[in-house]
Coordinates of C-alpha atoms in Angstrom, one line a residue:
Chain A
X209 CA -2.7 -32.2 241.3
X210 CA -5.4 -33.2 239.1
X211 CA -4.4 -34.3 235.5
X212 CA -6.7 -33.6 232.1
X213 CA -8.7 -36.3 231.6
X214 CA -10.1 -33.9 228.2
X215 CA -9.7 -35.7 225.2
X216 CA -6.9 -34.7 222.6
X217 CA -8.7 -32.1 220.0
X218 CA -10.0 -34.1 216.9
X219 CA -7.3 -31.9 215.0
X220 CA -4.5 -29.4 216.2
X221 CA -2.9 -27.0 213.7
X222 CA 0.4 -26.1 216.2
X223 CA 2.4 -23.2 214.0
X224 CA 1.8 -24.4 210.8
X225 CA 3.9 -22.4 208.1
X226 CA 3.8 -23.0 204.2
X227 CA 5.3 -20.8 201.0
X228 CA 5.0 -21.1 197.5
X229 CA 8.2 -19.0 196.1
X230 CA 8.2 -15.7 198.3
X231 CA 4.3 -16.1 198.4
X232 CA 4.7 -16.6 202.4
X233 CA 1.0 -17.8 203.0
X234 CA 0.7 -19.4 206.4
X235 CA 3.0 -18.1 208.8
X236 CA 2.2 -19.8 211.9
X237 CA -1.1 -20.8 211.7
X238 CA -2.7 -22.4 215.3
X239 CA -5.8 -23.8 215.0
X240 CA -7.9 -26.3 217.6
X241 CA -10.6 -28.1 216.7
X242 CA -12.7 -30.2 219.2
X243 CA -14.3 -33.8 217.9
X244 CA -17.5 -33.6 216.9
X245 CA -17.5 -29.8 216.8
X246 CA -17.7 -28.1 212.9
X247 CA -15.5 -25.3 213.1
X248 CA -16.1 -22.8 209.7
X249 CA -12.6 -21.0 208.4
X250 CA -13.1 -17.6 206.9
X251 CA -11.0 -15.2 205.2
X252 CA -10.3 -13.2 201.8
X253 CA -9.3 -15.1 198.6
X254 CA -5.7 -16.2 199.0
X255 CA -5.3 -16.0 202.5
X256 CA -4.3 -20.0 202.8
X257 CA -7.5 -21.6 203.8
X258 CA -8.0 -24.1 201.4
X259 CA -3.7 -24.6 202.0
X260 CA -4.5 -25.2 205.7
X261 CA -7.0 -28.4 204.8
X262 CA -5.2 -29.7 202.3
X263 CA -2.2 -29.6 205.0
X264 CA -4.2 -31.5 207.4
X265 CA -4.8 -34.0 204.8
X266 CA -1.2 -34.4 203.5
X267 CA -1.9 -33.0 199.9
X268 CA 0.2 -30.0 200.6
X269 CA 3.6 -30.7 203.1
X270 CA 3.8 -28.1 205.4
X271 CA 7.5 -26.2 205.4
X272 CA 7.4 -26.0 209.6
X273 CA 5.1 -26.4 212.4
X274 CA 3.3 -30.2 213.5
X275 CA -0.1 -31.1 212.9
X276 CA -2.3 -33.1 215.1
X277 CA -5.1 -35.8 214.0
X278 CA -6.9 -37.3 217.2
X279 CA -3.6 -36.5 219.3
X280 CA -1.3 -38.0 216.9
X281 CA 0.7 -36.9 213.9
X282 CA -1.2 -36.4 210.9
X283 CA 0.7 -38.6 208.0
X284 CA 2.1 -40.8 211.2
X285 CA 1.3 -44.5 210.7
X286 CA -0.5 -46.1 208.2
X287 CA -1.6 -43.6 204.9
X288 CA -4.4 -45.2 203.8
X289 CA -6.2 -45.8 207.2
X290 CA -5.4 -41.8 207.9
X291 CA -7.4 -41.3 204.9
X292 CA -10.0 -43.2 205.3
X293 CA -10.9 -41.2 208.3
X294 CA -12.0 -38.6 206.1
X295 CA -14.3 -37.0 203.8
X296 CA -14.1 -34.2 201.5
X297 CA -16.6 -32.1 199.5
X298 CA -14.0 -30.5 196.8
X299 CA -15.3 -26.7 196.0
X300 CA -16.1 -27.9 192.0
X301 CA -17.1 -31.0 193.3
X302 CA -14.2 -33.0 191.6
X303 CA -16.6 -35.9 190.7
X304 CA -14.3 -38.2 187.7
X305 CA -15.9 -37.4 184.8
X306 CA -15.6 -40.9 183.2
X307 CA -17.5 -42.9 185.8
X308 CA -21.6 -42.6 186.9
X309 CA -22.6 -41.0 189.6
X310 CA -22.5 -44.6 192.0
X311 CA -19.5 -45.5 191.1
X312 CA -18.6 -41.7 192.2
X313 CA -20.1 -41.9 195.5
X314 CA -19.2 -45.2 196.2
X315 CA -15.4 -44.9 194.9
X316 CA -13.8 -45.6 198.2
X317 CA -16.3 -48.3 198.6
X318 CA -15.4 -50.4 195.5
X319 CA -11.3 -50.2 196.0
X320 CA -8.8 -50.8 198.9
X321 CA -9.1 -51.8 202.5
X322 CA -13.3 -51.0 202.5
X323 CA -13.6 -52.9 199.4
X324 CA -17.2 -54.3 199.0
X325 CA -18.7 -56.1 196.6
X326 CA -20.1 -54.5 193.8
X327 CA -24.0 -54.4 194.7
X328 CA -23.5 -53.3 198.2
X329 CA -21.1 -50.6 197.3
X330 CA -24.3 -49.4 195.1
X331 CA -27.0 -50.0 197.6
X332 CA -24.6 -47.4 200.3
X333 CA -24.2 -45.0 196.8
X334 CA -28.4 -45.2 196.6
X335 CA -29.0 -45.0 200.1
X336 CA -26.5 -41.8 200.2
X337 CA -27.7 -40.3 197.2
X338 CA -31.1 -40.2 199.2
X339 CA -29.6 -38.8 202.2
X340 CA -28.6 -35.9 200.6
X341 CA -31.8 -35.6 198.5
X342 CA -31.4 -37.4 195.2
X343 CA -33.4 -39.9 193.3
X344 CA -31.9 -43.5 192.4
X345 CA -32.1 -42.3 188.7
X346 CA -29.4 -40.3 189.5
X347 CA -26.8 -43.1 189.9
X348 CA -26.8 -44.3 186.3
X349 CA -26.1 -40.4 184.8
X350 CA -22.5 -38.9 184.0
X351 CA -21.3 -36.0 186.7
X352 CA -21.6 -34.1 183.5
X353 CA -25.3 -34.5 183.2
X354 CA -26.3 -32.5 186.5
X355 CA -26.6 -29.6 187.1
X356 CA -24.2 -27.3 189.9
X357 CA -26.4 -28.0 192.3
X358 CA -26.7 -31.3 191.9
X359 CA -23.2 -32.1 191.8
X360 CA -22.6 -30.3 195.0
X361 CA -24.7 -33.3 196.5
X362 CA -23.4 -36.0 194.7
X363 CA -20.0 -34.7 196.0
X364 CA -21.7 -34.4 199.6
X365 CA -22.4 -38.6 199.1
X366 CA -19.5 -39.3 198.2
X367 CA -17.6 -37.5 201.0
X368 CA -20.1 -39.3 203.6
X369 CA -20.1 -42.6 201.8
X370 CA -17.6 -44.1 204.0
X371 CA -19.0 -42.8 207.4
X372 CA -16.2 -40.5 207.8
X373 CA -15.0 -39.4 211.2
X374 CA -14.0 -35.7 210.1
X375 CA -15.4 -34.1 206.9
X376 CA -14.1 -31.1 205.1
X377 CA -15.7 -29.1 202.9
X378 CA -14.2 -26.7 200.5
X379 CA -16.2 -23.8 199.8
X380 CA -19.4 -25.7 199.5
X381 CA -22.0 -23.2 198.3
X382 CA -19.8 -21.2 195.8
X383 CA -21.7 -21.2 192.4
X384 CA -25.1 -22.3 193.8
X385 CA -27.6 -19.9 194.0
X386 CA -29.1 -18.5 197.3
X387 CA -31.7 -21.0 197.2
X388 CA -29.6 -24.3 196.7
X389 CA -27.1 -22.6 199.1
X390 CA -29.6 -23.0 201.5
X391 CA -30.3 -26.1 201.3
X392 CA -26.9 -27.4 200.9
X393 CA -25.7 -25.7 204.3
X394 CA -28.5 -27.5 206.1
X395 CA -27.8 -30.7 204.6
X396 CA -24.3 -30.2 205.6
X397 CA -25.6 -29.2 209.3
X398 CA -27.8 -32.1 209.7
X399 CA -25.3 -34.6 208.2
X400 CA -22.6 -33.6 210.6
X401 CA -25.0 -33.6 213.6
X402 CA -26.5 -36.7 212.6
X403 CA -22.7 -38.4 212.3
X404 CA -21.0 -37.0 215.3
X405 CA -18.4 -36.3 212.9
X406 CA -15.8 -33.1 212.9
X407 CA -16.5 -30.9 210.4
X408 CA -13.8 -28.3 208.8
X409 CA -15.0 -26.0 206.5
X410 CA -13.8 -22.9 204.6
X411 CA -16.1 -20.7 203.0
X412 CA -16.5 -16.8 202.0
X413 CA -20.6 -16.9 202.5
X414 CA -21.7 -15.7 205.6
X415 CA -25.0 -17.4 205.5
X416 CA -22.9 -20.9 206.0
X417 CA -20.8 -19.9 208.7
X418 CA -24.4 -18.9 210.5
X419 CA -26.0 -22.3 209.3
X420 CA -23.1 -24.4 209.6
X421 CA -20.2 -23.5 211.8
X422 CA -20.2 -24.4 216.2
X423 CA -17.2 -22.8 216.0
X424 CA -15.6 -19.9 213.4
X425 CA -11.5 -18.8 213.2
X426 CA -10.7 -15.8 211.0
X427 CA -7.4 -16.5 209.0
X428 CA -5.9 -13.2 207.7
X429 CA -2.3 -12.8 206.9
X430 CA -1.4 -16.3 207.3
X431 CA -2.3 -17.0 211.2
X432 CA -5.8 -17.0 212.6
X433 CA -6.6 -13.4 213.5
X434 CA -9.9 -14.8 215.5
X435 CA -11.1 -17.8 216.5
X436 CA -14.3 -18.3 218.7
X437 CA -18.0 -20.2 219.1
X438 CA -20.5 -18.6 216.3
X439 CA -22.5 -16.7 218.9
X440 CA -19.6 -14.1 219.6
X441 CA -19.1 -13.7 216.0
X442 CA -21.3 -10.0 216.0
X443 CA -19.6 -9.1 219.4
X444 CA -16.1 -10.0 218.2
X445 CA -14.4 -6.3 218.9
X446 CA -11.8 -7.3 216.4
X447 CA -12.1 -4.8 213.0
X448 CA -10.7 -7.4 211.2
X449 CA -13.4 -9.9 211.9
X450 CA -15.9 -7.0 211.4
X451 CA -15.1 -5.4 208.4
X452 CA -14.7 -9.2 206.8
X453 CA -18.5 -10.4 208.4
X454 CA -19.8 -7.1 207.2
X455 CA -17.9 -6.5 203.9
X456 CA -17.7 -3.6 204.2
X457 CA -14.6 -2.1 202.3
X458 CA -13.3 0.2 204.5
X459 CA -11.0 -1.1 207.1
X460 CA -7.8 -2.9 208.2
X461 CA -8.1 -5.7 205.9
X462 CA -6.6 -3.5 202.3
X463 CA -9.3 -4.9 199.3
X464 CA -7.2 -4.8 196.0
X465 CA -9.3 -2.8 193.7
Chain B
X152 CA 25.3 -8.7 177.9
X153 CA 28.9 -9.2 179.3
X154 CA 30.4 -13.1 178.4
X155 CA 30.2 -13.9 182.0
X156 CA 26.6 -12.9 182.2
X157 CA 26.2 -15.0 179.0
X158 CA 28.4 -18.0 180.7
X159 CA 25.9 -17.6 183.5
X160 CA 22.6 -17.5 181.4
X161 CA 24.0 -21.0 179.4
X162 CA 24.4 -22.2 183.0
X163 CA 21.4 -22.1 184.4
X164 CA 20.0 -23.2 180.9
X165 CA 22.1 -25.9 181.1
X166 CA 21.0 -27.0 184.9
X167 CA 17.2 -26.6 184.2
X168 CA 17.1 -28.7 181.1
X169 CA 19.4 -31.3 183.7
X170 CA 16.9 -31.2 186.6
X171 CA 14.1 -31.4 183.9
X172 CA 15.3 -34.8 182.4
X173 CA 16.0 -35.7 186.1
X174 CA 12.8 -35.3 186.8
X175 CA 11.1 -36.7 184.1
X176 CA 13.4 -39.9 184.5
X177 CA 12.4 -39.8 188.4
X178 CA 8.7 -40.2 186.9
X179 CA 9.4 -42.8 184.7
X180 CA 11.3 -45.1 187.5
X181 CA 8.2 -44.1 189.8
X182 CA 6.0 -45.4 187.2
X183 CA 7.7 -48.9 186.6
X184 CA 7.5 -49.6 190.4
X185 CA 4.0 -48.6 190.8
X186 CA 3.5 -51.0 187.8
X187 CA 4.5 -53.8 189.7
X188 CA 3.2 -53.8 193.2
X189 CA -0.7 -53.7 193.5
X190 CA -3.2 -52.7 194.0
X191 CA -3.8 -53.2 190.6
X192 CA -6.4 -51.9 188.7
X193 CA -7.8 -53.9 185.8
X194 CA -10.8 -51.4 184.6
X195 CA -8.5 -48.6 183.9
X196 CA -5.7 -51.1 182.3
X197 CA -8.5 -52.3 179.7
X198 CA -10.0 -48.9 179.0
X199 CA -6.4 -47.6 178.2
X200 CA -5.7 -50.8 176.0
X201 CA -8.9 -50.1 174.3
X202 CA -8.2 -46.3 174.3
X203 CA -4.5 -46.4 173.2
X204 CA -4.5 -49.6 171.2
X205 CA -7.3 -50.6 169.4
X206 CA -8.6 -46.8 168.9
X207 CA -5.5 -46.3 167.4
X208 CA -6.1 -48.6 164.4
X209 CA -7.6 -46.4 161.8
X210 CA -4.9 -43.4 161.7
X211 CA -2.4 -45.7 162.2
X212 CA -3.7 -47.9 159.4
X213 CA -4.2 -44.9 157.1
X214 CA -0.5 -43.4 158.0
X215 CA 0.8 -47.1 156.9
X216 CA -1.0 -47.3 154.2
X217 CA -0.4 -44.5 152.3
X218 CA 3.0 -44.2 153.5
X219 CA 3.9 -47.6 151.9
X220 CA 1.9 -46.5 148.7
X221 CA 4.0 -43.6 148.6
X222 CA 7.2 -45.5 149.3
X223 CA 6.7 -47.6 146.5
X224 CA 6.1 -45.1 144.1
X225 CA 9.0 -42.8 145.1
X226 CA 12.3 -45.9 144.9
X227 CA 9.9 -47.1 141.4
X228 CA 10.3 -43.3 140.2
X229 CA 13.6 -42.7 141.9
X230 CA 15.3 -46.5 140.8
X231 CA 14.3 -46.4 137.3
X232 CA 17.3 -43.4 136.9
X233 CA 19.9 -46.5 137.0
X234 CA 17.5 -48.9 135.7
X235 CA 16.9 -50.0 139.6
X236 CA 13.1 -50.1 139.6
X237 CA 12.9 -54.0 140.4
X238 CA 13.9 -52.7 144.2
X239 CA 10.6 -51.5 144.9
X240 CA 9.2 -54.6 147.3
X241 CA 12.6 -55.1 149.1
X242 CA 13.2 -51.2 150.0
X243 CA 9.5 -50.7 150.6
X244 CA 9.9 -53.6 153.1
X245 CA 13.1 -52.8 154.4
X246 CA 11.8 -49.1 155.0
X247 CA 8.6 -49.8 156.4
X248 CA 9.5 -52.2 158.6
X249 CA 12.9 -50.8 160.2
X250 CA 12.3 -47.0 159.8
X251 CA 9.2 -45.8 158.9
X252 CA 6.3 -48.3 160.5
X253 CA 7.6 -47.4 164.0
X254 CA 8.2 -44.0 163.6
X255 CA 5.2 -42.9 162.2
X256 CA 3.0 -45.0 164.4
X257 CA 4.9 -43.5 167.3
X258 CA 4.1 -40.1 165.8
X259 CA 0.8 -40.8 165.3
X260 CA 0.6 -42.5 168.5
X261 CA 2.2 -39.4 170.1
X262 CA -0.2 -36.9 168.3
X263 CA -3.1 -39.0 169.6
X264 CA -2.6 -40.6 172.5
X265 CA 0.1 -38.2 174.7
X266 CA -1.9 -35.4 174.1
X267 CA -4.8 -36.9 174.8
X268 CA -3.5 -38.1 178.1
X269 CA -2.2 -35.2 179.0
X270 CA -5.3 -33.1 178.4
X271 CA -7.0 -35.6 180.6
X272 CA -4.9 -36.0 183.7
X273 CA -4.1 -32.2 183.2
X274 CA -8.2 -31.4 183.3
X275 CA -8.2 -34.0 186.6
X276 CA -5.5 -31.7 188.6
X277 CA -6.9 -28.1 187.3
X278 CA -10.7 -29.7 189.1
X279 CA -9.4 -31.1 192.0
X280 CA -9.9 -34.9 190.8
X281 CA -6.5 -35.9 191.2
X282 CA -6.4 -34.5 195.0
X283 CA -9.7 -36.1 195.3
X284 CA -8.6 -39.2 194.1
X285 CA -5.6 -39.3 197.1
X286 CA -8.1 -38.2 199.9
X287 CA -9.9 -41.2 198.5
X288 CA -7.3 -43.5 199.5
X289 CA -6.3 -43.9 195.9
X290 CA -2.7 -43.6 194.7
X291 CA -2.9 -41.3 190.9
X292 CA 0.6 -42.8 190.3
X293 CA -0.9 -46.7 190.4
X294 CA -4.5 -45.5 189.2
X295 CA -4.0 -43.2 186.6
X296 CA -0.5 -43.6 185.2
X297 CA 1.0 -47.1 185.8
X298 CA -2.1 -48.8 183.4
X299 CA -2.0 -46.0 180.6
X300 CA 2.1 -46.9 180.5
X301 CA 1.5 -50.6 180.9
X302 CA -1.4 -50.6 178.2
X303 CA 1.0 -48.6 175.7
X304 CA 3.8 -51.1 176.4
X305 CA 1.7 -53.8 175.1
X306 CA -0.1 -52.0 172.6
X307 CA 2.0 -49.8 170.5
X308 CA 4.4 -52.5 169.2
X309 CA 1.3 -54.3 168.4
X310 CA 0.5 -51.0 166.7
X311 CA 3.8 -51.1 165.2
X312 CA 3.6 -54.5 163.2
X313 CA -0.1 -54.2 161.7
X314 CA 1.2 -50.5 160.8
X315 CA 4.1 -52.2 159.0
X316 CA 2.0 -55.1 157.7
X317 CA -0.3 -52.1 156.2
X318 CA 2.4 -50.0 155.0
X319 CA 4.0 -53.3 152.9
X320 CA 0.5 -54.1 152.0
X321 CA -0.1 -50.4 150.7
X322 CA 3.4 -51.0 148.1
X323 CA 2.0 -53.9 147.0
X324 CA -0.9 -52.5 145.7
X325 CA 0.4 -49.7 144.1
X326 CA 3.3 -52.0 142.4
X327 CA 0.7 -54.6 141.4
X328 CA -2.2 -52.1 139.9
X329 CA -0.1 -49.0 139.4
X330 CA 3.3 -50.0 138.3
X331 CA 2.9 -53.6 137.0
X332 CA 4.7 -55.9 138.9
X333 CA 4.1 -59.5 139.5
X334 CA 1.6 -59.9 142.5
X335 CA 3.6 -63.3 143.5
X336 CA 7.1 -61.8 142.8
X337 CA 6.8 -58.7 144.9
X338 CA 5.4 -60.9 148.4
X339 CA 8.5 -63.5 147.6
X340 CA 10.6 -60.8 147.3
X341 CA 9.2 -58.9 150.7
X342 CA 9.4 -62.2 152.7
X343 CA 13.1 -63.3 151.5
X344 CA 14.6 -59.9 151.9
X345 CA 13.3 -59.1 155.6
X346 CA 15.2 -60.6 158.7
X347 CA 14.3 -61.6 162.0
X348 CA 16.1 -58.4 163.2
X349 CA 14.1 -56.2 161.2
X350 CA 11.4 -57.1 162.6
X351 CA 12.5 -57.7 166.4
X352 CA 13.8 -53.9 165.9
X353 CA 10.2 -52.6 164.4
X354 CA 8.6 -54.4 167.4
X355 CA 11.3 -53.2 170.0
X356 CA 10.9 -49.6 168.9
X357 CA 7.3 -49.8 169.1
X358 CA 7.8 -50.8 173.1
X359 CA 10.1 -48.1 173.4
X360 CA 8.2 -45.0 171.9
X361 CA 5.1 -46.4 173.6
X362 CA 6.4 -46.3 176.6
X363 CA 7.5 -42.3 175.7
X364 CA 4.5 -41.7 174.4
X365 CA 2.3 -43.1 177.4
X366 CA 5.0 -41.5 180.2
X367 CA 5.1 -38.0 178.4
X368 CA 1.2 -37.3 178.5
X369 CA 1.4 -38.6 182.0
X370 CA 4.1 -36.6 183.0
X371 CA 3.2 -33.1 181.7
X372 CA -0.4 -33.9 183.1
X373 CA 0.8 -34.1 186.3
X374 CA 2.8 -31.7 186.1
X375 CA 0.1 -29.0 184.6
X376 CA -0.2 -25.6 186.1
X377 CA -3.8 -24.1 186.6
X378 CA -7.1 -23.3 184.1
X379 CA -7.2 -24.0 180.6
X380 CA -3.7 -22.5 179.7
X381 CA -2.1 -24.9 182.0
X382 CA -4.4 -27.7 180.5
X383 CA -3.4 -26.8 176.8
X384 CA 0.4 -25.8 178.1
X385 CA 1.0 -29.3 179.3
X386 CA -0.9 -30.9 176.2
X387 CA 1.7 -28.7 173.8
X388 CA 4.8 -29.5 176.0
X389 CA 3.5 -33.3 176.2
X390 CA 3.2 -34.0 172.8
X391 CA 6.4 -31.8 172.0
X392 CA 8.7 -34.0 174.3
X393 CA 7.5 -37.3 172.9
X394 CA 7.7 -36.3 169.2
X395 CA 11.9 -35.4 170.1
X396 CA 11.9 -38.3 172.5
X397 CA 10.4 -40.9 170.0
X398 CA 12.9 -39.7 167.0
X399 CA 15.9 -39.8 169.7
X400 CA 15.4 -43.2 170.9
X401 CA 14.6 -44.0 167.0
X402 CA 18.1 -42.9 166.1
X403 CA 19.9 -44.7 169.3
X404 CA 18.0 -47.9 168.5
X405 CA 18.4 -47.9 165.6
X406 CA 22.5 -47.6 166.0
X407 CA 21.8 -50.0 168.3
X408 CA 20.4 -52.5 166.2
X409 CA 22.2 -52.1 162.7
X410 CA 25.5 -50.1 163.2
X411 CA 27.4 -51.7 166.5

């Protein structure tokens, strides 16, 4: 008998349910996701996605069903080291208003167990403010003095500042414009590359899954209707997955008009 | 609507407003223990001392002011029916100090700083900030809540005695320029009538409704549902429940100080 030697999925959604009132929105959700694989989450508006990460993260507590970080239970253990295996690009970017873009980026840096001293912290804030295509002028300005676009990347730095393990991003392109939408998903694809990291992302814009996703999972009334690698995703069979890819209007999935 | 239905309705009135001072006390005990085990977070304490307490100064020195003026003016107008008009710096001092110093500056501190507070921390939850703030291995509770309550602790009895100082100040000068009395007189007068306990009261109270004031915007920021109603709902609510808070605890302590 041969035993396997595979490692333990980076994270393991294993029936995952979670209500608000009678608003039932997972309802045994499964989800795998291999290390150093980005697997993409899409689905209509208020089908749970963005309640699924912030489940894995322990922002929202799940009513039933175990999650799995790197084969152990997520929220097991220390708190703080859990955390700091991650990033997190927030969908408005959630940059504090009342600090400069360094302190921002390099928030984690400047606090807690990977406390550094105050010029290092801003020489990683720089040097990730370049990785994602900004300027060291940036670092002095207020989150309120960039534009969208800009604040999309400053919120990319930040969630990389720490050399995260797994990233998630929350609907990273909404608001941008094709253009910057562009160029965010390919920052986002070489960053994660370039890392090794696991990537979870949840997004409505095809064009991301395409640039971004190894792997993509369908979640439609609160459990993952498809899951497979990106390639399959236009020979799926499933009308679900079709009408959503192709949005088109007419088919299983009911659009409230 | 049937008296049993009515019964019922009273009940689960009853049991809400219950679980909502359970919770809000819950808050406040989770806020003293963040207070004292670190990591601390010295930044944020100053900025809120500078926010809550020394921004404070002006309104609460133009509410003192003109609240002791008028004071003066109304036992000088009011005295003078049983020829009592000499009163003036003793009730002025008496009121200012005991009564009126802490609860306008908790009012004022109330209209100022709990909604702003609460308009803050609400605006952090409604854009994600606070969630970001706990995926950054930052604790809102110790960050965000434990210095704005600790700086209003320190600050608002502070508040209290230069608002009282101001207030006495503003009778004096309308009984010296407006209503003739002795410059040297009325301060003698102030300092011999006041006690130690009116002042250790005026100070206490301060504490007290600081605390309120601090804990409220807190609380209802937290607590804020989503988008700009839910910003401006909790910034309503916030400053509504410190207002009633502050005159409650006004009323205990002040039974607690001069009537047992």
């Amino acid at each position: 008998m041969t035993q396997d030697q595979s490692p333990p999925p980076m994270i393991k959604m294993d029936g995952v349910y979670k209500a608000f009132g009678s608003n039932r929105v997972l309802r045994g959700m499964n989800l795998s996701i291999p290390r150093g694989s980005s697997m993409v989450i899409i689905g209509g508006s208020g089908t749970g996605k963005s309640v699924a990460l912030k489940s894995v993260l322990g922002l929202i507590k799940p009513d039933a069903g175990e999650i799995y970080v790197d084969g152990k239970p997520a929220g097991s253990g220390d708190r703080d080291a859990f955390l700091a295996r991650f990033g997190m690009l927030f969908q408005g970017g959630a940059l504090f208003d009342s600090l400069p873009v360094w302190q921002n980026v390099a928030f984690r840096l400047q606090r807690g167990s990977l406390k550094r001293p105050a010029d290092e912290a801003r020489a990683i804030a720089i040097e990730k403010l370049r990785r994602v295509g900004l300027k060291p002028d940036v670092a002095d300005r207020l989150p309120a003095e960039l534009s969208g676009g800009m604040q999309k990347r400053v919120g990319l730095a930040r969630a990389i500042a720490a050399d995260p393990e797994i990233i998630f991003f929350d609907e990273p392109t909404t608001g941008l414009d094709p253009i910057m939408s562009g160029v965010i998903n390919d920052l986002i694809r070489e960053i994660v590359v370039e890392m090794g990291a696991t990537a979870m992302t949840i997004t409505h814009d095809m064009s991301s899954v395409r640039a971004i996703a190894d792997n993509v999972a369908m979640l439609h009334d609160g459990v993952i209707q498809w899951a497979g690698p990106v390639a399959d995703l236009d020979q799926s069979g499933d009308p679900y997955l079709d009408q959503f890819i192709h949005g088109r209007a007419e088919g299983p999935i009911e659009a409230v008009r | 609507m049937s008296p049993l239905s009515l019964l019922a309705r009273l009940g689960r009135l009853a049991l809400g407003a219950l679980a909502a001072v359970g919770r809000v006390a819950l808050f406040a005990i989770s806020t003293f223990t963040h207070m004292l085990r670190p990591p601390y977070y010295p930044r944020e304490f100053a900025l809120s001392l500078l926010q809550i307490g020394w921004l404070s100064l002006p309104v609460v020195g133009l509410t003192a002011v003109f609240t002791g003026g008028a004071l003066a003016l109304q036992i000088y107008a009011g005295g003078a029916r049983f020829n009592a008009e000499a009163v003036v710096p003793q009730i002025v001092a008496i009121g200012m100090v005991r009564e009126l110093g802490p609860v306008l500056v908790g009012l004022m501190i109330a209209a100022r700083v709990t909604s702003s507070i609460a308009a803050e921390i609400a605006t952090m939850k409604v854009t994600e900030q606070i969630d970001a703030l706990v995926t950054l291995s930052t604790n809102p509770m110790q960050y965000l809540v434990a210095p704005r309550v600790l700086a209003a602790l320190i600050t608002v009895p502070l508040l209290v005695g230069i608002g009282d100082i101001i207030g006495i100040a503003g009778g004096y000068a309308v009984a010296v320029h407006n209503l003739d009395f002795n410059a040297a007189a009325y301060l003698k007068n102030t300092v011999d009538f006041l006690e130690p306990l009116d002042v250790i009261s005026s100070l206490v109270k301060g504490a007290f409704f600081g605390v309120i004031a601090a804990t409220m915007g807190c609380y209802y920021g937290m607590q804020s549902g989503r988008g700009a109603q839910g910003v401006g709902s909790a910034t309503k609510s916030s400053v509504e429940a410190a207002a009633v808070l502050i005159l409650a605890a006004n009323f205990i302590l002040t039974g607690v100080f001069f009537s047992l």
